CSV table of C-alpha atoms in Angstrom, one decimal:
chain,number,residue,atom,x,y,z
A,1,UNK,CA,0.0,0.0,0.0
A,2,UNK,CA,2.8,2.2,0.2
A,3,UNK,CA,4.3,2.3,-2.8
A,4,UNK,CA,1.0,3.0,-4.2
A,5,UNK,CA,0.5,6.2,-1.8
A,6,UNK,CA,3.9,6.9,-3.1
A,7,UNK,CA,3.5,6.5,-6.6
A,8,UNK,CA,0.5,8.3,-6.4
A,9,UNK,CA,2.3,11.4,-4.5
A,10,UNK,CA,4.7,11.3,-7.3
A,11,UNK,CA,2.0,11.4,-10.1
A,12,UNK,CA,0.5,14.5,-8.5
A,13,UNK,CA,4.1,16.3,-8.3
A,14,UNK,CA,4.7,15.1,-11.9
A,15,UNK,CA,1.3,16.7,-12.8
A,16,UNK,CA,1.3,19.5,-11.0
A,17,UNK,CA,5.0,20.3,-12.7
A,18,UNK,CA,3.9,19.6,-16.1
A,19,UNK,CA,0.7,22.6,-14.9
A,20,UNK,CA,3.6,25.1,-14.0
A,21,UNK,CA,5.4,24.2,-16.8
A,22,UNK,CA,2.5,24.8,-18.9
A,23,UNK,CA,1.9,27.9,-17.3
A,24,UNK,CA,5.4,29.4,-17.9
A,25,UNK,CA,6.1,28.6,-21.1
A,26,UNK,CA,2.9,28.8,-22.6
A,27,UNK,CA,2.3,29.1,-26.2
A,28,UNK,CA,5.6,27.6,-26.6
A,29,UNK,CA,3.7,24.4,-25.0
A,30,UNK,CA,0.7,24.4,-26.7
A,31,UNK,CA,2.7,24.3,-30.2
A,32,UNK,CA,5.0,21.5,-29.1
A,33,UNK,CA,2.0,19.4,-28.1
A,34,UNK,CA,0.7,19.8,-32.0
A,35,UNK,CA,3.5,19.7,-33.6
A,36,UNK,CA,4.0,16.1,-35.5
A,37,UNK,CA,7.8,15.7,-34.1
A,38,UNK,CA,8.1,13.4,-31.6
A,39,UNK,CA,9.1,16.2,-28.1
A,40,UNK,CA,9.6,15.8,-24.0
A,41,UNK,CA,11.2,18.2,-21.9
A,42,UNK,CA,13.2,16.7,-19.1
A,43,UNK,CA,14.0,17.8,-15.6
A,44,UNK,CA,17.8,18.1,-14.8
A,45,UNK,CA,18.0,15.4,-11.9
A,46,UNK,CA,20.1,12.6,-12.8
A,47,UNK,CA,17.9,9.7,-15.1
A,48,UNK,CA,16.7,12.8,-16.5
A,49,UNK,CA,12.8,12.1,-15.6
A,50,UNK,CA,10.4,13.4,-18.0
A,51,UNK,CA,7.9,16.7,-17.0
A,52,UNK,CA,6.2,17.0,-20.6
A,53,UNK,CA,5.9,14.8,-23.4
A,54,UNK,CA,3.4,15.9,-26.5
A,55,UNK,CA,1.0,13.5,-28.6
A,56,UNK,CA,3.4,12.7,-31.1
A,57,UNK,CA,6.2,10.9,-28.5
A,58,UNK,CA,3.0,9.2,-27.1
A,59,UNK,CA,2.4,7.9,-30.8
A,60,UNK,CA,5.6,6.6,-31.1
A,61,UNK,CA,6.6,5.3,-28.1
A,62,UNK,CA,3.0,3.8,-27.3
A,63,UNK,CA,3.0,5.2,-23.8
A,64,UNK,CA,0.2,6.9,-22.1
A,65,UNK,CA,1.1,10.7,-20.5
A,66,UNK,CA,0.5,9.1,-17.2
A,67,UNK,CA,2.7,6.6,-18.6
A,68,UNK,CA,5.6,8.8,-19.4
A,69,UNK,CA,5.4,11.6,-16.5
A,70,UNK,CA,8.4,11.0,-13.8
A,71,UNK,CA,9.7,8.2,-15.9
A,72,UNK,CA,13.2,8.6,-16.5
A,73,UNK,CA,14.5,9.4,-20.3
A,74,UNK,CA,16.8,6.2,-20.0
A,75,UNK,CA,14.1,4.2,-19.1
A,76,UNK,CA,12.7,4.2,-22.6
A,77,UNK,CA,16.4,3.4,-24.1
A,78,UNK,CA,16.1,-0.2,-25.7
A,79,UNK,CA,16.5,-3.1,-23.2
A,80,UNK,CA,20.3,-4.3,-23.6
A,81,UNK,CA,21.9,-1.1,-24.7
A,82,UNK,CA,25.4,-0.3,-23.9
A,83,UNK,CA,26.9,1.9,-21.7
A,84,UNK,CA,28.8,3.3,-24.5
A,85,UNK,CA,25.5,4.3,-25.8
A,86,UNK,CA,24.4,5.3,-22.8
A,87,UNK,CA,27.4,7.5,-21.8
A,88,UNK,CA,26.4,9.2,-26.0
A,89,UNK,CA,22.8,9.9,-24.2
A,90,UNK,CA,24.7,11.8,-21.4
A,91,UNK,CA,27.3,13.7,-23.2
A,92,UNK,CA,23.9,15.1,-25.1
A,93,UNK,CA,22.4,16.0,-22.6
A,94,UNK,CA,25.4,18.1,-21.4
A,95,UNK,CA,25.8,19.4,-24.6
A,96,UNK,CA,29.4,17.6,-25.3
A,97,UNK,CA,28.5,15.8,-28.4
A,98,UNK,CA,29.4,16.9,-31.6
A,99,UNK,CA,26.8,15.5,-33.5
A,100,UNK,CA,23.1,13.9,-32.9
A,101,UNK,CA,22.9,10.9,-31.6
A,102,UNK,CA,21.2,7.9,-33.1
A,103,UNK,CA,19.6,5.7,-30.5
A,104,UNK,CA,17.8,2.6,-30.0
A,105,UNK,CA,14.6,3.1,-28.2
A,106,UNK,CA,12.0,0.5,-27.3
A,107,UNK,CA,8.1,1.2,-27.5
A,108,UNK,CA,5.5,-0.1,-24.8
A,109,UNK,CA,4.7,-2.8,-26.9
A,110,UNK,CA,8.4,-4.3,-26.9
A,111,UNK,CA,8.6,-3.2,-30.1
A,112,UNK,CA,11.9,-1.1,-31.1
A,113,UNK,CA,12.4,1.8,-33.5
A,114,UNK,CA,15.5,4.1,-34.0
A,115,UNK,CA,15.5,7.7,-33.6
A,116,UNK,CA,17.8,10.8,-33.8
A,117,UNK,CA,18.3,12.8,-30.8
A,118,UNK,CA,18.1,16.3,-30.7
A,119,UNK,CA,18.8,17.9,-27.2
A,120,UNK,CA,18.8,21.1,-26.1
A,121,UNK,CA,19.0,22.8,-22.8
A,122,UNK,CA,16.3,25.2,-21.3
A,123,UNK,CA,18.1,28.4,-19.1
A,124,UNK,CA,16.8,30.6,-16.3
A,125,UNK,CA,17.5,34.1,-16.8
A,126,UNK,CA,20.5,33.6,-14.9
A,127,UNK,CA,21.5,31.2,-17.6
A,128,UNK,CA,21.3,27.9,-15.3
A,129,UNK,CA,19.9,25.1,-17.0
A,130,UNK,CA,16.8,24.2,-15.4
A,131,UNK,CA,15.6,21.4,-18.2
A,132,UNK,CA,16.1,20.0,-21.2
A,133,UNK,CA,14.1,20.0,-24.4
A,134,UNK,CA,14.9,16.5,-26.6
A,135,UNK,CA,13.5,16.0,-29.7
A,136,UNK,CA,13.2,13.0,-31.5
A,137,UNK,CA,13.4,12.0,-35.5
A,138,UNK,CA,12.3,8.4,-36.3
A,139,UNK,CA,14.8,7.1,-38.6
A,140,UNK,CA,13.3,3.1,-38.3
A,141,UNK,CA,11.9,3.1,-42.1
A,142,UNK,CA,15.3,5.3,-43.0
A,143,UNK,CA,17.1,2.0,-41.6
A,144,UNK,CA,14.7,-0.4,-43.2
A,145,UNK,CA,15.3,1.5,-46.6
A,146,UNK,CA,19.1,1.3,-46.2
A,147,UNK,CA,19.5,-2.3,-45.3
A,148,UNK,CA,16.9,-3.3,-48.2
A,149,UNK,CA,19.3,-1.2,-50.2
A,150,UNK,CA,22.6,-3.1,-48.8
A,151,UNK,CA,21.1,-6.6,-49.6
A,152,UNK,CA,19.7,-5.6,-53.1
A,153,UNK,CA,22.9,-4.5,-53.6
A,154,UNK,CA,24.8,-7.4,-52.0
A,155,UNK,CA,22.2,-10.0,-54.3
A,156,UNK,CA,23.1,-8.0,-57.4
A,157,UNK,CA,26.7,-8.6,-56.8
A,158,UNK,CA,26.3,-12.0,-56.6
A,159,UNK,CA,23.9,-12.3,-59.2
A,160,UNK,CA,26.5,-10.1,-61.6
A,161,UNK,CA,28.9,-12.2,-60.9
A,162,UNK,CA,27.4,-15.7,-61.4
A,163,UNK,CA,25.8,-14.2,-65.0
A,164,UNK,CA,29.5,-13.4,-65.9
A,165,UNK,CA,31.0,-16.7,-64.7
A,166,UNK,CA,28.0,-18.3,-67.3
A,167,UNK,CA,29.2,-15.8,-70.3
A,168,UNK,CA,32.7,-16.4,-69.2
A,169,UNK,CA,32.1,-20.3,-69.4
A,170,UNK,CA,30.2,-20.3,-72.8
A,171,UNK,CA,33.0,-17.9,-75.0
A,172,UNK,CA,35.7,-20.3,-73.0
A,173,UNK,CA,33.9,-23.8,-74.4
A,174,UNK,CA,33.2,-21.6,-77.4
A,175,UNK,CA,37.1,-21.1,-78.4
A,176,UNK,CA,37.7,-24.8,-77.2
A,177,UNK,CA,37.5,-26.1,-80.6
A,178,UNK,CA,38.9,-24.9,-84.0
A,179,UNK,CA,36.1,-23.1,-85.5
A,180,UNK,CA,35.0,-20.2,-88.1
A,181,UNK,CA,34.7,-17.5,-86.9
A,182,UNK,CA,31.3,-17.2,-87.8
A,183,UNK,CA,30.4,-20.6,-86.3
A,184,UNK,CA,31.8,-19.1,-82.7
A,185,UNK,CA,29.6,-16.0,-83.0
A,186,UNK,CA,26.8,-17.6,-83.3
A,187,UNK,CA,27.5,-20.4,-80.6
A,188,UNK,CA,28.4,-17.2,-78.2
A,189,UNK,CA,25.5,-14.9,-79.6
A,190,UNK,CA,22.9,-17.2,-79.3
A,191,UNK,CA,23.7,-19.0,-75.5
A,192,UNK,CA,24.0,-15.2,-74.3
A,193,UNK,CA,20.7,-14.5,-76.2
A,194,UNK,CA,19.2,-17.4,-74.1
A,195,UNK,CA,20.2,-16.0,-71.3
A,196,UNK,CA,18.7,-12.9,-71.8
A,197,UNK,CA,15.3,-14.1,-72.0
A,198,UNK,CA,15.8,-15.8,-69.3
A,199,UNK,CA,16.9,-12.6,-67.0
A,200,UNK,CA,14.2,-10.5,-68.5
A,201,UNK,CA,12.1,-13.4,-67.1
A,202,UNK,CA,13.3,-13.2,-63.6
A,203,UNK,CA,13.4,-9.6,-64.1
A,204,UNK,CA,9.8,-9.5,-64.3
A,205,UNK,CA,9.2,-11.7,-61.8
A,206,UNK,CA,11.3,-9.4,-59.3
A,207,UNK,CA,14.1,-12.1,-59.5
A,208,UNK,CA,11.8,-14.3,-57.1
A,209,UNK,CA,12.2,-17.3,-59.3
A,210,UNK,CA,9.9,-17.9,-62.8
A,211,UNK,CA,7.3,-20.9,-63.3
A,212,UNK,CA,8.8,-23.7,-65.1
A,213,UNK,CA,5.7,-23.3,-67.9
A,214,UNK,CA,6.2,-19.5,-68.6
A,215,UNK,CA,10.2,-20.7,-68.8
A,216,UNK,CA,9.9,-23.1,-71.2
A,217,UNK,CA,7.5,-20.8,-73.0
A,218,UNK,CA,10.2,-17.8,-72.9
A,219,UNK,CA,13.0,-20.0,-74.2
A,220,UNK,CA,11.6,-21.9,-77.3
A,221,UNK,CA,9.5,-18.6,-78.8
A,222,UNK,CA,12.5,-17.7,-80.8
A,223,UNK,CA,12.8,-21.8,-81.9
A,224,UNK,CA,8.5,-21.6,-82.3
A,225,UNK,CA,9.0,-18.6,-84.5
A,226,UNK,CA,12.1,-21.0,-87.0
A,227,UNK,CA,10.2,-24.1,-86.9
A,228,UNK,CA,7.1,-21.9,-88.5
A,229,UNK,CA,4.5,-23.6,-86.2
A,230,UNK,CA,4.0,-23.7,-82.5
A,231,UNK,CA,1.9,-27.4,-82.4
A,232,UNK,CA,5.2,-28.7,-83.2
A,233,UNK,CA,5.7,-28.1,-79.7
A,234,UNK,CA,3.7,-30.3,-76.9
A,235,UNK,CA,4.3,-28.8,-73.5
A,236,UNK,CA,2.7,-30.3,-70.4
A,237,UNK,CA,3.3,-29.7,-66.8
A,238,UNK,CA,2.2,-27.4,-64.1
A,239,UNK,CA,3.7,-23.7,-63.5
A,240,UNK,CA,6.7,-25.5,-61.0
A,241,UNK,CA,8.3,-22.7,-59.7
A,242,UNK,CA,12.3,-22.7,-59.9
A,243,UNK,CA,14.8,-20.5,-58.2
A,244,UNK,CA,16.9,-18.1,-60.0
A,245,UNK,CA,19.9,-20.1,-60.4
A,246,UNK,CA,17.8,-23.1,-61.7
A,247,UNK,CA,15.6,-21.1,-64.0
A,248,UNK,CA,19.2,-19.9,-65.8
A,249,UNK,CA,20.5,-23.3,-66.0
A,250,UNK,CA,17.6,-25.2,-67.1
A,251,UNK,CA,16.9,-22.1,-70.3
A,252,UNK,CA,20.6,-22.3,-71.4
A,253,UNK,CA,19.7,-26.4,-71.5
A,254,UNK,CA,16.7,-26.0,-73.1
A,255,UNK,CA,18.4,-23.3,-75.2
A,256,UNK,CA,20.8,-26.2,-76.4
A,257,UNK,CA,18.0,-28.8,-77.2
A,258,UNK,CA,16.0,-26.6,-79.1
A,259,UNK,CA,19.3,-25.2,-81.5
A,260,UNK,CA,20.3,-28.8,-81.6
A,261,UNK,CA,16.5,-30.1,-83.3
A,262,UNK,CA,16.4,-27.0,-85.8
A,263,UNK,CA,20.2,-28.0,-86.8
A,264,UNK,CA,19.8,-31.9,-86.8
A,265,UNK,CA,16.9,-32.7,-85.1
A,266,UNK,CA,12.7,-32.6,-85.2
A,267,UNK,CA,13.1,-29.4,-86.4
A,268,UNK,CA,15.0,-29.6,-89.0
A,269,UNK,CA,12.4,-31.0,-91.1
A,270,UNK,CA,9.0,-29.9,-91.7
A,271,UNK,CA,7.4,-33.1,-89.9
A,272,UNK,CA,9.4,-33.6,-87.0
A,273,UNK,CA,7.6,-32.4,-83.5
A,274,UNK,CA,8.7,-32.3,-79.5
A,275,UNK,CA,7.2,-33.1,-76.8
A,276,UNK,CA,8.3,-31.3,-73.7
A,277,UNK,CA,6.6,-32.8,-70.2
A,278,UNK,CA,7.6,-32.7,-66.4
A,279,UNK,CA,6.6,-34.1,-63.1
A,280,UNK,CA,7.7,-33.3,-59.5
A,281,UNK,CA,8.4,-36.2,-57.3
A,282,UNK,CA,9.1,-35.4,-53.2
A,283,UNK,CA,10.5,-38.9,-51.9
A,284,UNK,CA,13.2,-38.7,-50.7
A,285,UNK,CA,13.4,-35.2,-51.5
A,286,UNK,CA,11.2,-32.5,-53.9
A,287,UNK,CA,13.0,-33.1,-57.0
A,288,UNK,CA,11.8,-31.9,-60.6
A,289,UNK,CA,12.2,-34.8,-63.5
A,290,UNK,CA,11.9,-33.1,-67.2
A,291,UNK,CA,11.5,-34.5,-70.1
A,292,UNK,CA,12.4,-33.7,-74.0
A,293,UNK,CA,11.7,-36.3,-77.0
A,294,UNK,CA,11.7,-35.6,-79.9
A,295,UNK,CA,9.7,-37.8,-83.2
A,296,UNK,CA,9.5,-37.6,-86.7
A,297,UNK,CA,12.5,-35.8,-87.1
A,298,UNK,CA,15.5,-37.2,-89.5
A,299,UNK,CA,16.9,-40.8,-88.2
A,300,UNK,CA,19.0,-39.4,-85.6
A,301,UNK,CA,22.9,-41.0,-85.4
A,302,UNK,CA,25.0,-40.9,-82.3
A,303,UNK,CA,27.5,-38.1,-83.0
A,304,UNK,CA,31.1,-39.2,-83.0
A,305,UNK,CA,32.0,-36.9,-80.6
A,306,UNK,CA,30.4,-33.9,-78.2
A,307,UNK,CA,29.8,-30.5,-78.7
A,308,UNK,CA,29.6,-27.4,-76.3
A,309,UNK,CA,25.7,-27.8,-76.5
A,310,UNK,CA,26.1,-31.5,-75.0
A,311,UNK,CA,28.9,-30.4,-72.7
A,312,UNK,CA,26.5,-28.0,-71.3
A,313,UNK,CA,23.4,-30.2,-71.1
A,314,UNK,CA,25.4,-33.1,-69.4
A,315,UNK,CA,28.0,-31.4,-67.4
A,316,UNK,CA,27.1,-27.9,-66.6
A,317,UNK,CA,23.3,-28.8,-65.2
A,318,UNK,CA,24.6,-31.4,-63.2
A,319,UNK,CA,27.6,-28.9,-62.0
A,320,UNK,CA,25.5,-26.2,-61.8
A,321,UNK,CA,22.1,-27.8,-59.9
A,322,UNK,CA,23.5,-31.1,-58.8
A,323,UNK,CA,21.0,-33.1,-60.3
A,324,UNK,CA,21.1,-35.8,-63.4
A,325,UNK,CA,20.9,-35.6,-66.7
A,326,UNK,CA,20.9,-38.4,-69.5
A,327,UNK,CA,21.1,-37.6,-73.4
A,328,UNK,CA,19.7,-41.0,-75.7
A,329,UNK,CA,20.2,-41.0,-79.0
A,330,UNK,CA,17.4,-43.0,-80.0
A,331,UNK,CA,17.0,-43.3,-83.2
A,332,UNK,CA,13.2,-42.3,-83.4
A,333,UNK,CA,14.3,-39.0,-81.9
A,334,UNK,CA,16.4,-37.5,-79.3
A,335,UNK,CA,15.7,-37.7,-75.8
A,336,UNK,CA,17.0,-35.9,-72.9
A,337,UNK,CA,15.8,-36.3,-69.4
A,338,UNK,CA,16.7,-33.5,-66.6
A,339,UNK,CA,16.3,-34.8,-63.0
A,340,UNK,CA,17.5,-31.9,-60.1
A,341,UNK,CA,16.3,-31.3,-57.1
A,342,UNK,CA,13.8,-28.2,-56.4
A,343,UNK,CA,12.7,-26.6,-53.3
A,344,UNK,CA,9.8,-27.6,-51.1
A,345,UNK,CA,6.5,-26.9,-52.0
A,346,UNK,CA,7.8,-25.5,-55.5
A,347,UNK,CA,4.5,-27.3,-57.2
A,348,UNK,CA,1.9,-24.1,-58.5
């Protein structure tokens, strides 16, 4: 019971200060309790208890007045800050610091936020201090916004650099083999082409990933558009969504089949058609299995020796995604069947 009586003498002498207070500095009051930056005035005893605090520091920090009255300014510092921090919040208030603070404050809620700290003292006419006037900036959405920035930027690094380790890989495998140098042109212009699409794609998409259906559909248009007819393509499967990295690989792969049937393949003829069909399978683990045959096409013949294009299908996926890929020269029509693993719940 006494500590009640006690707390409730001390919520009467915080009241009746913040009256006197009022009554001194009047209009000067009455603006600072409308104005939309976040304002107390503190009393000069040490904890630096607050006598006034205006709507928009109630806003923010979730308190009630009652709440805030007599409560010390530390008090509503951010559980766990350090006294380095705390000896900044001092040195303000005494007007040492040479610039404004940025602290960590928590709300009632538990909830933290981070503010800039503007202090400055209030003199009697013999110049004593007698309080102090803080004023607050929230710079939480200002932190938000810069951190968003730093890992956009970080991703884009990474992403930069994985899109010029692919280039660098397909000039290097380009220039592997003798070659005109029209023949390594095209080789180069058309895998970096591919990969194009497939970053406008991801682009769109915020670089969230891209369905496995609007892939396949970006990376055989230009192939639709050479074979004359888009029926000679059968593509079945749901909208699987696939991860950056595995939406690059599996277009440069698909980028490979497709030049490979208009070359030598299904396409090559005006009969020849491919069927392009996946499934996802999640024992013991979510994996995607894709498949390309092709029919109708010109008798095919195992080549007496591999390309880039195959070097890419059967190493680079499986380097790239560590999954499994098998190329079968049937001789009804190529057939190439892509099994990687996928992320849980990657089904649309």
């Amino acid at each position: 019971m006494a500590d009640v009586t006690a707390k409730s003498e001390a919520q009467k002498e915080g009241e009746a200060a913040v009256d006197t207070f009022r009554k001194e500095l009047g209009p000067f009051v009455v603006a600072a309790q409308k104005t939309r930056m976040p304002m107390v005035f503190t009393d000069v005893e040490p904890g630096h208890p607050v006598i006034f605090a205006n709507d928009a520091f109630l806003t923010l920090t979730g308190y009630s007045r009652e709440e805030v009255l007599a409560k010390s300014f530390q008090s509503l510092l951010a559980v766990g800050v350090d006294s380095e921090t705390m000896e900044t919040v001092e040195t303000a208030f005494r007007g040492e610091c040479d610039h404004e603070p940025e602290i960590h404050y928590k709300r009632k809620n538990g909830s933290e936020f981070w503010a800039s700290m503007f202090v400055s003292p209030v003199c009697d006419d013999s110049g004593t201090v007698v309080q102090h006037f803080v004023s607050l900036v929230d710079l939480t959405n200002h932190r938000q916004d810069n951190a968003r920035c730093k890992m956009l930027i970080d991703e884009l690094n990474h992403r930069v650099k994985n899109t010029l380790s692919t280039v660098q890989s397909i000039v290097t495998q380009a220039l592997r083999r003798p070659a005109e140098p029209a023949v390594i042109r095209e080789a180069i212009e058309s895998r970096i082409l591919a990969l194009s699409r497939s970053h406008d794609l991801l682009t769109h998409r915020n670089w969230e990933g891209a369905g496995l259906h609007d892939l396949v559909d970006t990376a055989l248009h230009p192939f639709k558009v050479v074979a004359g007819c888009a029926e000679r393509f059968t593509i079945t499967g749901g909208n699987v969504h696939l991860s950056p990295k595995a939406a690059l690989s599996v277009a440069i792969a698909l980028n490979e089949l497709a030049t490979n049937a208009v070359k030598y393949g299904a396409l090559s003829n005006d009969a020849g058609n491919v069927a392009i069909d996946w499934t996802v399978s999640s024992a013991p683990q979510d994996r995607l299995v894709l498949r390309w045959r092709e029919h109708d096409g010109p008798p095919v013949v195992p080549p007496t020796h591999k390309g880039f294009g195959s070097w890419v299908i059967e190493r680079g996926l499986p380097h790239e995604l560590g999954g499994n890929v098998t190329l079968e020269y049937l001789r009804a029509g190529l057939a190439c069947t892509i099994d990687i693993p996928i992320s849980s719940g990657a089904q649309a």
